[in-house]
PDB file of C-alpha atoms in Angstrom:
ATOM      1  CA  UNK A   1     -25.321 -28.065   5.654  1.00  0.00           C
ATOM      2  CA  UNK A   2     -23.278 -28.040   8.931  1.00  0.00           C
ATOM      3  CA  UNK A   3     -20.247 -30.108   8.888  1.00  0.00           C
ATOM      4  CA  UNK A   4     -17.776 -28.354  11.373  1.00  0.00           C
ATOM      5  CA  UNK A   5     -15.455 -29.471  13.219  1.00  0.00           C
ATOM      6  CA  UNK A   6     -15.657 -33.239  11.444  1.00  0.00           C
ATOM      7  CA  UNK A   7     -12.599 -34.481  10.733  1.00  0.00           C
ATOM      8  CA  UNK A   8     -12.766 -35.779   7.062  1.00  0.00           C
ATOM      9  CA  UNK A   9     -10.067 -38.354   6.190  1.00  0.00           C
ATOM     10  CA  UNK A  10      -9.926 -37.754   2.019  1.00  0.00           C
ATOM     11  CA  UNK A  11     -11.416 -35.766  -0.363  1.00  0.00           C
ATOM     12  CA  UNK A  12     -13.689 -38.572  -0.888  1.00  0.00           C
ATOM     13  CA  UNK A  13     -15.458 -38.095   2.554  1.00  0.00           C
ATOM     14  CA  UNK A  14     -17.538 -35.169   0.559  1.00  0.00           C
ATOM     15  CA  UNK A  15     -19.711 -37.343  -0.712  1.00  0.00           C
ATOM     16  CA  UNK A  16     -22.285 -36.343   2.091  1.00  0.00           C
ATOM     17  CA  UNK A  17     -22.993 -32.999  -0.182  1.00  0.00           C
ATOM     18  CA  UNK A  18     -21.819 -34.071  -3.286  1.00  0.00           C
ATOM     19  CA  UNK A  19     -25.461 -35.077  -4.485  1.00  0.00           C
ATOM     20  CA  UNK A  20     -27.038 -31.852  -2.823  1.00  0.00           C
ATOM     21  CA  UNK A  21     -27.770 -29.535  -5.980  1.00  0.00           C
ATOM     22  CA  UNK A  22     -29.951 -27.071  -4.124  1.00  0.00           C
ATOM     23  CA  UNK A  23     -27.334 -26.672  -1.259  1.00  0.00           C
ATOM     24  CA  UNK A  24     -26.976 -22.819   0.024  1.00  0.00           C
ATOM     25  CA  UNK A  25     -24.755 -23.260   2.544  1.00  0.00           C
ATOM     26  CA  UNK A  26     -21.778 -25.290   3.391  1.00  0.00           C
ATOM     27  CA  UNK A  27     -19.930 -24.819   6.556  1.00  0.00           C
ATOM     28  CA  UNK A  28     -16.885 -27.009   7.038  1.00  0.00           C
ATOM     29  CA  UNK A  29     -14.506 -25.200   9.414  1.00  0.00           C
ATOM     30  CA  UNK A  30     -12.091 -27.027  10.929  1.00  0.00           C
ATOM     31  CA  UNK A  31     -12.833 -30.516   9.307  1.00  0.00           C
ATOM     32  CA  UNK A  32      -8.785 -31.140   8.288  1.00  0.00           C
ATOM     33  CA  UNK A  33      -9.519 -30.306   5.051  1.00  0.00           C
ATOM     34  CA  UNK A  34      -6.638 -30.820   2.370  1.00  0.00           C
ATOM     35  CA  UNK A  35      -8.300 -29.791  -0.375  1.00  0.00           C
ATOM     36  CA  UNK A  36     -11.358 -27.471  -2.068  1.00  0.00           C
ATOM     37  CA  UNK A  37     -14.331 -28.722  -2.043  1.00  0.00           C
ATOM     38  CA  UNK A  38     -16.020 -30.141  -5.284  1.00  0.00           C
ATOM     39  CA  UNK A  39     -18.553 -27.654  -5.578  1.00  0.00           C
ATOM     40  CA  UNK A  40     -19.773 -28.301  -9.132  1.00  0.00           C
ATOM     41  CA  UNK A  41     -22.953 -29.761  -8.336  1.00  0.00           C
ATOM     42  CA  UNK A  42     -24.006 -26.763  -6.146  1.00  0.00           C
ATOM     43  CA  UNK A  43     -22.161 -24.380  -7.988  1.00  0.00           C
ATOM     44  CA  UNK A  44     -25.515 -22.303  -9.077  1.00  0.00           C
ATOM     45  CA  UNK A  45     -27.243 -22.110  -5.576  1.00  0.00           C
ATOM     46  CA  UNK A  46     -24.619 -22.043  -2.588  1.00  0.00           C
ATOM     47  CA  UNK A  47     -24.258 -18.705  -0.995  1.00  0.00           C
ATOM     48  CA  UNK A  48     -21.810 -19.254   1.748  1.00  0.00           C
ATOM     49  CA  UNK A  49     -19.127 -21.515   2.045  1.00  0.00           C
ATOM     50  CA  UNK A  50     -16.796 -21.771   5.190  1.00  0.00           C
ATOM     51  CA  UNK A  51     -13.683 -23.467   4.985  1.00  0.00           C
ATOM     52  CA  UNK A  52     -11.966 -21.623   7.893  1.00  0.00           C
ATOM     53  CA  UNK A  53      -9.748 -23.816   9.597  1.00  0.00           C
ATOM     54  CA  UNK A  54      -8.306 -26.282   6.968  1.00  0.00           C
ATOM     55  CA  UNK A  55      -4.876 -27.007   5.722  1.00  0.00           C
ATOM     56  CA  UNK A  56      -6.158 -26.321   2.224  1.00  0.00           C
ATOM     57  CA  UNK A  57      -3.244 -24.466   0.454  1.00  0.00           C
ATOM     58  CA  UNK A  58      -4.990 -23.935  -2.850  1.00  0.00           C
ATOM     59  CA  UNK A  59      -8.124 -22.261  -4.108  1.00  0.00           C
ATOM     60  CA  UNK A  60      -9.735 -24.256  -7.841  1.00  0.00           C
ATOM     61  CA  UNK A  61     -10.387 -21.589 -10.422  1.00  0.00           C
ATOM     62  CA  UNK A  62     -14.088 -23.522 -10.875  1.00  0.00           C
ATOM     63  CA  UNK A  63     -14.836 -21.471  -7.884  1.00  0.00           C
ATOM     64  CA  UNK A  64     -15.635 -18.733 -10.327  1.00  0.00           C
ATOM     65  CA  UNK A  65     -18.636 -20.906 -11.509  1.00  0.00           C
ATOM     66  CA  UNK A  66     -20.406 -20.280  -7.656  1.00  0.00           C
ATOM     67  CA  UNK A  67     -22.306 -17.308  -9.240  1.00  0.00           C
ATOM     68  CA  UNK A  68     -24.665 -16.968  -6.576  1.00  0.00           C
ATOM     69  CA  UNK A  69     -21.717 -17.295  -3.562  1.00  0.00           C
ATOM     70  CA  UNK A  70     -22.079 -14.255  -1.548  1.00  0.00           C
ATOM     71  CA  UNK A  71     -20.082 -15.216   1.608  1.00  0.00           C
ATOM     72  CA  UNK A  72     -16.517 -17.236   1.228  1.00  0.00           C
ATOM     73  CA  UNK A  73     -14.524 -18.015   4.298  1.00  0.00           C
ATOM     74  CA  UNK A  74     -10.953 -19.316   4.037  1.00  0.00           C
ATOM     75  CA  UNK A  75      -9.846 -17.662   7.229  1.00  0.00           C
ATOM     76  CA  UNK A  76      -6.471 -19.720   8.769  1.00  0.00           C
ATOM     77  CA  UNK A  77      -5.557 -21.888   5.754  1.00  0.00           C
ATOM     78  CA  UNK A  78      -2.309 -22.443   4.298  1.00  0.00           C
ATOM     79  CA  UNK A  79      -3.273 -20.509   0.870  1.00  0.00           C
ATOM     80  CA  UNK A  80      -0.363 -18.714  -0.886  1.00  0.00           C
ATOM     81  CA  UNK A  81      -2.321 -17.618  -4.375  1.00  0.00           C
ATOM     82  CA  UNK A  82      -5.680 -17.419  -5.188  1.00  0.00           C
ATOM     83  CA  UNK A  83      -6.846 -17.332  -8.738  1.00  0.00           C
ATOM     84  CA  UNK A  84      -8.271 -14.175 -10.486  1.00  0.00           C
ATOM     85  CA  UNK A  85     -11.735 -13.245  -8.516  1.00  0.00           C
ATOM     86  CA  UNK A  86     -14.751 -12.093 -10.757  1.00  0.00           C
ATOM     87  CA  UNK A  87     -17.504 -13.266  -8.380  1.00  0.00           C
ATOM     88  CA  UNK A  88     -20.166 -10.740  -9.236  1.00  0.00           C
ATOM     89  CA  UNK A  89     -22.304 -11.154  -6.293  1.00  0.00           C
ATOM     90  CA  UNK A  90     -19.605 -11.867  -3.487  1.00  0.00           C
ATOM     91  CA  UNK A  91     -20.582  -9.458  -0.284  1.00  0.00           C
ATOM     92  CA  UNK A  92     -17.953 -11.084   2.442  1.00  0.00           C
ATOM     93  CA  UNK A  93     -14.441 -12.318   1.678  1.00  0.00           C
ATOM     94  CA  UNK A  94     -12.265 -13.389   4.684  1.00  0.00           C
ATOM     95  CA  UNK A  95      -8.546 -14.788   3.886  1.00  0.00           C
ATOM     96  CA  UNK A  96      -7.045 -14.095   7.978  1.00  0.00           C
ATOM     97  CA  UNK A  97      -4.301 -15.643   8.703  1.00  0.00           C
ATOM     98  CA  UNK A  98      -3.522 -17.211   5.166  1.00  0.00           C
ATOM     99  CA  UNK A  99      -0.374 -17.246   3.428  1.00  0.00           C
ATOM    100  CA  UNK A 100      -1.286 -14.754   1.147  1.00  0.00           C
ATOM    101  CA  UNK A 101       1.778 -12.684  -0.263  1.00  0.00           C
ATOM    102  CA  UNK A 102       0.357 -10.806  -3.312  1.00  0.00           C
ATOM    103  CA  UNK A 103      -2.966  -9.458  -3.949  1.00  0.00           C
ATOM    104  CA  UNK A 104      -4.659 -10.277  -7.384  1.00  0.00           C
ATOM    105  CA  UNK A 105      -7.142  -7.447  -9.273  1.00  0.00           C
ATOM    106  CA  UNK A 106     -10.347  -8.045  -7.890  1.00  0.00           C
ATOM    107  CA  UNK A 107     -13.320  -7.837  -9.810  1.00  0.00           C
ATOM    108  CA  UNK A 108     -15.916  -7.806  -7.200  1.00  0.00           C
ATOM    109  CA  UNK A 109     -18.268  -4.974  -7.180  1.00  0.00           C
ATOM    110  CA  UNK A 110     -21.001  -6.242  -4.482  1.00  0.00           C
ATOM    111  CA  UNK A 111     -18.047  -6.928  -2.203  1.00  0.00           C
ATOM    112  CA  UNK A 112     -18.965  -5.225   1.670  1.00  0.00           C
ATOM    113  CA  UNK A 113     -16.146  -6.707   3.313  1.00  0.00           C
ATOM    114  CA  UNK A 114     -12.585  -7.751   2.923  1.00  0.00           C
ATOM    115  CA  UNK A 115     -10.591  -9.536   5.851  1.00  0.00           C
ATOM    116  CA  UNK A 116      -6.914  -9.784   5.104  1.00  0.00           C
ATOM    117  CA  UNK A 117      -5.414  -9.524   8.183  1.00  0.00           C
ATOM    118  CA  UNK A 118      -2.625 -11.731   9.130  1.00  0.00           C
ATOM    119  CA  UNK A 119      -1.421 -12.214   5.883  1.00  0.00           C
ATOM    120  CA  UNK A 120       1.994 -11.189   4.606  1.00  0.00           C
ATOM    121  CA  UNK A 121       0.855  -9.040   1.569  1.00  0.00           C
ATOM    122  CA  UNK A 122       3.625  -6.298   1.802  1.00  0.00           C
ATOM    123  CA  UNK A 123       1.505  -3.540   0.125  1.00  0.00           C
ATOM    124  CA  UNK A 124      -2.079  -3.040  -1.137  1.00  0.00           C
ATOM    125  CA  UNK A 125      -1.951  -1.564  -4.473  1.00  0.00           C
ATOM    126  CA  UNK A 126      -4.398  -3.959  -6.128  1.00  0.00           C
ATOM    127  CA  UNK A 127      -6.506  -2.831  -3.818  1.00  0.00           C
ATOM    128  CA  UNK A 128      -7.768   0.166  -6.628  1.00  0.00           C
ATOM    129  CA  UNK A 129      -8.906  -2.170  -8.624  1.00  0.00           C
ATOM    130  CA  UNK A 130     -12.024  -2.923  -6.110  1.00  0.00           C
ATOM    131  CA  UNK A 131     -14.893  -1.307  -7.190  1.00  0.00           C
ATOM    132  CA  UNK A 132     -18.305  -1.142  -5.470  1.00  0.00           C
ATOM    133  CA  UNK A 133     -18.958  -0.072  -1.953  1.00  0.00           C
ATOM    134  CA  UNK A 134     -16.375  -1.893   0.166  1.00  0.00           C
ATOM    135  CA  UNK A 135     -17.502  -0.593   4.092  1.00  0.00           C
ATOM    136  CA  UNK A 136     -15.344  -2.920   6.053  1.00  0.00           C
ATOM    137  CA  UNK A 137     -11.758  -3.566   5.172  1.00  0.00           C
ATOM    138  CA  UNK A 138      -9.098  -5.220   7.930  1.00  0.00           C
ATOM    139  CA  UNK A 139      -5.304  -5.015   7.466  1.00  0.00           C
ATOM    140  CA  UNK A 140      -4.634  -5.725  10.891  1.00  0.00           C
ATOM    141  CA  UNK A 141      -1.238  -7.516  11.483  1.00  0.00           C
ATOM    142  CA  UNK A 142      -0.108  -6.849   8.009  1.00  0.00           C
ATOM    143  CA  UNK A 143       3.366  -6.195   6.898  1.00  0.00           C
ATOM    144  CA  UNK A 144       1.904  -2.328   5.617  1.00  0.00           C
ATOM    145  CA  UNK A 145       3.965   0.414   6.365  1.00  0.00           C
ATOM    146  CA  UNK A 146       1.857   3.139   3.994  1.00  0.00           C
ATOM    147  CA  UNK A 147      -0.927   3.514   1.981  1.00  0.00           C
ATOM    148  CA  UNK A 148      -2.232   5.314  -0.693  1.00  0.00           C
ATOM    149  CA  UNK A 149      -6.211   5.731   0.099  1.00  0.00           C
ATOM    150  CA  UNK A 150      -6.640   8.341  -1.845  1.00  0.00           C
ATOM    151  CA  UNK A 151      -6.591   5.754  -5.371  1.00  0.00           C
ATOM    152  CA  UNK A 152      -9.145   3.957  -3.273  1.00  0.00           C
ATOM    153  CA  UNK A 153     -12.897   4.503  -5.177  1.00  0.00           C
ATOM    154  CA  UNK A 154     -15.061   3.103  -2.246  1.00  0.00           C
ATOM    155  CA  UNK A 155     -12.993   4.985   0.595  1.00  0.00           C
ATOM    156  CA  UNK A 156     -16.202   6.549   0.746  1.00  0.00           C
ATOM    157  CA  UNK A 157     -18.532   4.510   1.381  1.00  0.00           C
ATOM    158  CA  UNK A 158     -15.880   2.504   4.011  1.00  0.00           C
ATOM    159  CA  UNK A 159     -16.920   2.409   7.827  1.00  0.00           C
ATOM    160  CA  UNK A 160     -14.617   0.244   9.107  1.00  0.00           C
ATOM    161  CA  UNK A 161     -10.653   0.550   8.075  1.00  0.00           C
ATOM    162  CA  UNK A 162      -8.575  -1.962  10.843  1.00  0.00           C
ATOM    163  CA  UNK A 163      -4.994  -1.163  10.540  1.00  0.00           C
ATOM    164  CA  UNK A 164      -3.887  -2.528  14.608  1.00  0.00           C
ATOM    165  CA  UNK A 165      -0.902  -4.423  15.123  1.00  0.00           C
ATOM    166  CA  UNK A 166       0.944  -3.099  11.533  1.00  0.00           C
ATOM    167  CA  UNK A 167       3.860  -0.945  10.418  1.00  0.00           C
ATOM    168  CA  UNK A 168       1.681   1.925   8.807  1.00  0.00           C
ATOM    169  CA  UNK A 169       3.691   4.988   9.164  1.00  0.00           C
ATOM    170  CA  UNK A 170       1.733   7.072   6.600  1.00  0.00           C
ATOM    171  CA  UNK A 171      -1.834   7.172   5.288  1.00  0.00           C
ATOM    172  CA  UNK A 172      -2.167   9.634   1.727  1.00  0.00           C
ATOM    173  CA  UNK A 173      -5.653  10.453   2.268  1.00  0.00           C
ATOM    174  CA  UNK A 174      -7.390  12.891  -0.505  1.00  0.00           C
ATOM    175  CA  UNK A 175      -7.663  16.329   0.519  1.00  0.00           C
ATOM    176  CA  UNK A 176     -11.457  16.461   1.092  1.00  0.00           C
ATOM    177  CA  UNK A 177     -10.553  13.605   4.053  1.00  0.00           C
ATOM    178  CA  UNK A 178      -8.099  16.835   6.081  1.00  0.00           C
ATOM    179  CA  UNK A 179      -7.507  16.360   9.360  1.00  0.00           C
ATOM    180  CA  UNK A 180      -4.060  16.993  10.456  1.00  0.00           C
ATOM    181  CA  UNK A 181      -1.040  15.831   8.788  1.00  0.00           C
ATOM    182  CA  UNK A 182       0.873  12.160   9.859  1.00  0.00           C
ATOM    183  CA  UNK A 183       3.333  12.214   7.160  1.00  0.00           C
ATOM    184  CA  UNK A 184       4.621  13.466   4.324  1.00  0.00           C
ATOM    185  CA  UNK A 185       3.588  16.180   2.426  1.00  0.00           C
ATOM    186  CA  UNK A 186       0.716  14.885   1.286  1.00  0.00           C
ATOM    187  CA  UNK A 187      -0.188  12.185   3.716  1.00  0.00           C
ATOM    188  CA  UNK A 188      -3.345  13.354   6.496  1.00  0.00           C
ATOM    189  CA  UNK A 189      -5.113  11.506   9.442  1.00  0.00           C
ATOM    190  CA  UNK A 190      -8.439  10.546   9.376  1.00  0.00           C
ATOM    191  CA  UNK A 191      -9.843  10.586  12.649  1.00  0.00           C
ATOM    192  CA  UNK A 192     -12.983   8.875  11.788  1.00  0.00           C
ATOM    193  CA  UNK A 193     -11.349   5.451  11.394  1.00  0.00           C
ATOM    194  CA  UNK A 194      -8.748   5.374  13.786  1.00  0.00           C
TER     195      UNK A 194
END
């Protein structure tokens, strides 16, 4: 179900997928959104939702309950915490541009790709809690002025590491990444992602 760009007026407004148990998809980016989504009555078949574009500021812990959710977009809302993620098929998480200052332990082993650019996470330690075979990660316009790859279990399976537009100053890679050193005693560049 396609709902972008439609501005809803209240929470009530989504009774036009309320009553839609089968529902796979629900795209509501940039609809003025103020607040999640009831998503109970789809919660065992939708694989993507798309909220980019909202003013929603907080995420419902009964989004754990979307087992089957494999894409969740909350790019450019005002979102300072969100709860605890253990969403066991999620491939595609995008927070951009949220308010984001701390990063909780993900649980999220199918996870492919993690957008948190633009937020202003100071540092990604959490980040070695992700298990699985993360290939795209973007930290582009972050407040990041090091990090610590080497604690990072999928670094290799990762393809993709965006660090523009930040304050890195050192990258600890482990040795059998080498290159040539950036920093620190132990800190190397790794051409293949810059």
């Amino acid at each position: 179900l396609i709902l972008n760009e439609n501005c809803f007026s209240s929470s009530s407004d989504d009774k036009y997928f309320r009553n839609l148990p089968s529902l796979k998809y629900l795209r509501l980016a940039s609809c003025c959104l103020h607040t999640f989504p009831d998503t109970s009555n789809f919660s065992l078949t939708v694989l993507e939702l798309d909220l980019n574009f909202n003013n929603i500021s907080t995420v419902p812990s009964s989004i754990l309950q979307c087992n089957s959710l494999k894409i969740l977009k909350l790019e450019s809302n005002p979102i300072t915490v969100i709860p605890k993620l253990d969403l066991e098929n999620l491939e595609t998480l995008n927070l951009r541009n949220t308010h984001l200052e701390s990063l909780q332990c993900f649980e999220l082993s199918s996870l492919k790709s993690l957008d948190l650019s633009g937020t202003f996470i100071p540092d990604f330690k959490n980040l070695t809690y992700l298990t699985g075979h993360l290939e795209k990660l973007s930290l582009s316009k972050t407040l990041v002025t090091s990090l610590n790859l080497s604690t990072w279990s999928f670094l290799g399976f990762l393809t993709s590491l965006e660090l523009s537009d930040t304050y890195v100053k050192c990258l600890e890679l482990p040795v059998s990444y080498l290159s040539s050193p950036i920093c620190g005693r132990n800190a190397y560049f790794l051409e293949s992602f810059l």
